[in-house]
Amino acid sequence: MTTNTLRSALLTNVIATVIATATAVISFGAQAADPPVSAAEQVVVPQVDRRDIALPRFPSNDFEVGTFIGSYATQNFGTSLVGGLRLGYHITEDFFVEGVYAQTKVSDEIFRRVFPGAGIFAAEQEKLTYYNLSAGYNVLPGEVFIGGKRAKPAALYVIGGVGSTKFDHQRRPTYNFGVGYRVFLADWVALQVDMRDHIFSLDLLGVRQTTQNLEWTGGLSVFF
């Protein structure tokens, strides 16, 4: 082997040794720069199981059903006991609609006293029934205090509507309007007082006239 060949082989071995050493140094430096992650620093990925939850259904309490009793003053005939049923729907916190059916018995005793044996009706009493559909508005919602520490939700409202009245075999279109006051004893029950004027025409004495018939009632309503 010549001198040049020996020199080339020796140079090749030196270069290979330098490259291997540099590679080892770089690899060691990278490992030293990135220390191993401890168990406390490891990222935990939670395993969440999806569950179906049934949401509770809360009543809206928009519907109202109730009963009432009071007095009905029929023009020309005096005052009599009246009773009826009420069904309502509260559109918003302020506006509501309701339908009412009620009846009373009207006496012609006054005429029989003045003209003995000449009553207006065939019998001494004649049944009067009416129904109406009305719209109301809570003008003064608020609270009413019972004692010094208890307060109940309440509202003053105005109301008006149309309907029909049947009296002495006559059925007449009827307009009604009035005011009322409602006090909630709980979320589902309320007491209320109501004053209405029922206006309809009537022909009992041979002359048709428009009558004003005032009604005062108190009642209990349940909301659902």
Short mmCIF file of C-alpha atoms in Angstrom, two decimals:
data_model
loop_
_atom_site.label_atom_id
_atom_site.label_comp_id
_atom_site.label_asym_id
_atom_site.label_seq_id
_atom_site.Cartn_x
_atom_site.Cartn_y
_atom_site.Cartn_z
CA MET A 1 0.00 0.00 0.00
CA THR A 2 1.38 3.40 -0.94
CA THR A 3 1.79 6.39 1.32
CA ASN A 4 -1.07 8.29 -0.39
CA THR A 5 -3.48 5.43 0.16
CA LEU A 6 -2.67 5.28 3.87
CA ARG A 7 -3.20 9.02 4.21
CA SER A 8 -6.61 8.85 2.50
CA ALA A 9 -7.81 6.01 4.74
CA LEU A 10 -6.60 7.82 7.85
CA LEU A 11 -8.37 11.05 6.80
CA THR A 12 -11.61 9.17 6.16
CA ASN A 13 -11.51 7.60 9.63
CA VAL A 14 -10.90 10.99 11.27
CA ILE A 15 -13.85 12.62 9.45
CA ALA A 16 -16.19 9.74 10.40
CA THR A 17 -15.10 10.01 14.04
CA VAL A 18 -15.73 13.79 14.10
CA ILE A 19 -19.22 13.40 12.58
CA ALA A 20 -20.20 10.68 15.06
CA THR A 21 -18.95 12.77 17.99
CA ALA A 22 -20.88 15.86 16.83
CA THR A 23 -24.07 13.85 16.39
CA ALA A 24 -23.78 12.43 19.90
CA VAL A 25 -23.21 15.90 21.40
CA ILE A 26 -26.27 17.37 19.63
CA SER A 27 -28.50 14.49 20.72
CA PHE A 28 -27.38 14.80 24.33
CA GLY A 29 -28.01 18.57 24.31
CA ALA A 30 -31.55 18.13 23.03
CA GLN A 31 -32.33 15.62 25.75
CA ALA A 32 -30.91 17.96 28.40
CA ALA A 33 -33.03 20.91 27.14
CA ASP A 34 -36.31 18.93 27.38
CA PRO A 35 -36.46 17.38 30.84
CA PRO A 36 -38.97 14.58 31.32
CA VAL A 37 -42.51 15.61 32.33
CA SER A 38 -43.36 14.65 35.89
CA ALA A 39 -46.53 12.75 36.78
CA ALA A 40 -47.97 15.87 38.44
CA GLU A 41 -47.56 17.91 35.24
CA GLN A 42 -49.17 15.43 32.89
CA VAL A 43 -52.39 16.62 31.14
CA VAL A 44 -55.47 14.74 32.30
CA VAL A 45 -58.25 14.29 29.76
CA PRO A 46 -61.58 13.83 31.63
CA GLN A 47 -63.96 11.12 30.54
CA VAL A 48 -67.48 12.62 30.66
CA ASP A 49 -70.54 10.42 30.19
CA ARG A 50 -73.53 12.19 28.60
CA ARG A 51 -76.74 11.92 30.60
CA ASP A 52 -80.30 12.67 29.52
CA ILE A 53 -81.93 15.06 32.03
CA ALA A 54 -85.68 15.50 32.20
CA LEU A 55 -86.41 19.21 32.69
CA PRO A 56 -89.19 20.05 35.17
CA ARG A 57 -92.43 21.47 33.78
CA PHE A 58 -93.58 24.57 35.58
CA PRO A 59 -97.25 25.57 35.28
CA SER A 60 -97.84 28.90 33.58
CA ASN A 61 -100.99 29.68 35.60
CA ASP A 62 -102.45 31.51 32.62
CA PHE A 63 -105.90 29.95 32.89
CA GLU A 64 -108.43 30.88 35.54
CA VAL A 65 -111.66 29.25 36.67
CA GLY A 66 -113.78 30.57 39.49
CA THR A 67 -117.15 31.13 41.05
CA PHE A 68 -118.78 34.24 42.48
CA ILE A 69 -121.85 35.41 44.38
CA GLY A 70 -123.33 38.81 45.09
CA SER A 71 -126.22 41.15 44.36
CA TYR A 72 -127.83 42.14 41.06
CA ALA A 73 -129.93 45.31 40.96
CA THR A 74 -132.42 45.00 38.11
CA GLN A 75 -133.74 48.42 37.14
CA ASN A 76 -137.39 48.90 38.22
CA PHE A 77 -137.40 45.60 40.16
CA GLY A 78 -134.94 45.90 43.02
CA THR A 79 -131.99 43.81 44.14
CA SER A 80 -131.67 40.03 44.16
CA LEU A 81 -129.02 37.39 44.83
CA VAL A 82 -126.84 36.44 41.85
CA GLY A 83 -124.31 33.66 41.36
CA GLY A 84 -122.19 32.46 38.48
CA LEU A 85 -119.08 30.91 37.01
CA ARG A 86 -116.04 32.56 35.47
CA LEU A 87 -113.44 31.22 33.02
CA GLY A 88 -110.49 33.41 32.09
CA TYR A 89 -107.21 33.46 30.21
CA HIS A 90 -104.37 35.86 31.05
CA ILE A 91 -102.70 36.86 27.80
CA THR A 92 -99.94 38.87 29.51
CA GLU A 93 -99.30 40.14 33.01
CA ASP A 94 -101.58 43.10 32.23
CA PHE A 95 -104.20 41.91 29.73
CA PHE A 96 -106.74 39.13 30.20
CA VAL A 97 -110.04 37.89 28.78
CA GLU A 98 -112.86 36.09 30.54
CA GLY A 99 -116.22 34.51 29.92
CA VAL A 100 -118.99 34.60 32.54
CA TYR A 101 -122.31 32.85 33.01
CA ALA A 102 -124.65 33.83 35.86
CA GLN A 103 -128.28 33.84 36.89
CA THR A 104 -130.62 35.45 39.38
CA LYS A 105 -134.35 35.56 40.14
CA VAL A 106 -136.16 38.89 39.81
CA SER A 107 -139.30 39.61 41.81
CA ASP A 108 -142.20 41.92 40.83
CA GLU A 109 -143.34 42.26 44.44
CA ILE A 110 -143.22 46.06 44.22
CA PHE A 111 -145.79 46.10 41.40
CA ARG A 112 -148.03 43.58 43.16
CA ARG A 113 -148.11 45.81 46.23
CA VAL A 114 -149.13 48.84 44.19
CA PHE A 115 -151.53 46.93 41.94
CA PRO A 116 -152.81 43.89 43.84
CA GLY A 117 -153.34 40.94 41.57
CA ALA A 118 -151.67 42.67 38.63
CA GLY A 119 -148.07 41.51 38.61
CA ILE A 120 -145.68 41.92 35.71
CA PHE A 121 -144.73 38.24 35.60
CA ALA A 122 -146.92 35.17 35.46
CA ALA A 123 -145.31 34.04 38.73
CA GLU A 124 -143.94 36.23 41.50
CA GLN A 125 -140.36 35.64 40.33
CA GLU A 126 -138.79 35.45 36.90
CA LYS A 127 -135.35 33.99 36.20
CA LEU A 128 -132.74 36.24 34.61
CA THR A 129 -129.65 34.66 33.05
CA TYR A 130 -126.76 36.25 31.23
CA TYR A 131 -123.43 35.41 29.66
CA ASN A 132 -120.70 37.69 28.40
CA LEU A 133 -117.19 37.79 27.00
CA SER A 134 -115.03 40.61 28.33
CA ALA A 135 -111.48 41.96 28.16
CA GLY A 136 -109.67 43.40 31.16
CA TYR A 137 -106.55 45.40 31.95
CA ASN A 138 -104.63 45.56 35.24
CA VAL A 139 -104.21 49.30 35.73
CA LEU A 140 -102.64 49.17 39.20
CA PRO A 141 -100.71 45.95 39.86
CA GLY A 142 -98.96 45.86 43.21
CA GLU A 143 -99.32 44.45 46.72
CA VAL A 144 -101.76 44.63 49.58
CA PHE A 145 -100.46 44.38 53.15
CA ILE A 146 -102.12 42.02 55.58
CA GLY A 147 -101.02 43.04 59.04
CA GLY A 148 -97.61 44.62 59.47
CA LYS A 149 -95.37 41.97 57.92
CA ARG A 150 -97.31 40.09 55.26
CA ALA A 151 -97.93 41.32 51.72
CA LYS A 152 -99.88 39.66 48.93
CA PRO A 153 -99.81 40.40 45.17
CA ALA A 154 -102.88 42.33 44.06
CA ALA A 155 -104.22 44.27 41.10
CA LEU A 156 -106.92 46.83 40.39
CA TYR A 157 -108.39 46.22 36.94
CA VAL A 158 -110.92 47.67 34.51
CA ILE A 159 -113.06 45.41 32.37
CA GLY A 160 -115.70 45.59 29.66
CA GLY A 161 -117.36 43.41 27.06
CA VAL A 162 -120.48 42.19 25.28
CA GLY A 163 -122.92 39.36 25.81
CA SER A 164 -126.59 38.44 26.05
CA THR A 165 -129.29 38.59 28.74
CA LYS A 166 -132.41 36.44 28.85
CA PHE A 167 -135.26 37.83 30.96
CA ASP A 168 -139.04 37.27 30.79
CA HIS A 169 -138.74 35.31 27.55
CA GLN A 170 -136.76 38.13 25.93
CA ARG A 171 -133.13 37.78 24.88
CA ARG A 172 -131.29 41.09 24.58
CA PRO A 173 -127.74 42.06 23.54
CA THR A 174 -125.92 43.31 26.61
CA TYR A 175 -122.92 45.54 27.21
CA ASN A 176 -121.04 45.45 30.47
CA PHE A 177 -118.23 47.47 32.00
CA GLY A 178 -116.81 47.91 35.47
CA VAL A 179 -113.85 47.63 37.82
CA GLY A 180 -112.51 44.93 40.09
CA TYR A 181 -109.81 44.11 42.61
CA ARG A 182 -107.93 40.80 42.79
CA VAL A 183 -105.75 39.57 45.69
CA PHE A 184 -103.59 36.46 45.30
CA LEU A 185 -103.57 34.27 48.40
CA ALA A 186 -101.05 31.98 46.65
CA ASP A 187 -99.69 31.51 43.13
CA TRP A 188 -102.72 29.41 42.22
CA VAL A 189 -105.67 30.97 44.07
CA ALA A 190 -107.08 34.50 44.35
CA LEU A 191 -109.95 36.40 45.89
CA GLN A 192 -111.62 39.14 43.89
CA VAL A 193 -114.43 41.67 44.15
CA ASP A 194 -116.12 43.05 41.09
CA MET A 195 -118.57 45.81 40.17
CA ARG A 196 -120.31 45.75 36.78
CA ASP A 197 -123.00 47.69 35.00
CA HIS A 198 -125.04 45.52 32.62
CA ILE A 199 -126.77 47.63 29.96
CA PHE A 200 -129.56 46.21 27.81
CA SER A 201 -132.95 47.29 26.45
CA LEU A 202 -136.15 45.84 27.91
CA ASP A 203 -139.85 45.98 27.06
CA LEU A 204 -142.01 44.84 29.98
CA LEU A 205 -144.52 47.69 30.35
CA GLY A 206 -145.27 48.31 26.69
CA VAL A 207 -142.38 50.76 26.32
CA ARG A 208 -138.86 49.74 25.40
CA GLN A 209 -136.18 51.38 27.51
CA THR A 210 -132.47 51.00 28.06
CA THR A 211 -131.82 49.68 31.57
CA GLN A 212 -128.81 50.03 33.83
CA ASN A 213 -128.36 46.98 36.05
CA LEU A 214 -125.62 47.17 38.67
CA GLU A 215 -123.94 44.05 39.99
CA TRP A 216 -121.64 43.66 43.02
CA THR A 217 -119.92 40.30 43.49
CA GLY A 218 -117.13 38.57 45.35
CA GLY A 219 -115.55 35.28 44.40
CA LEU A 220 -112.72 32.78 44.46
CA SER A 221 -110.62 31.83 41.43
CA VAL A 222 -108.13 29.03 40.84
CA PHE A 223 -105.25 29.40 38.35
CA PHE A 224 -103.66 26.56 36.41
#
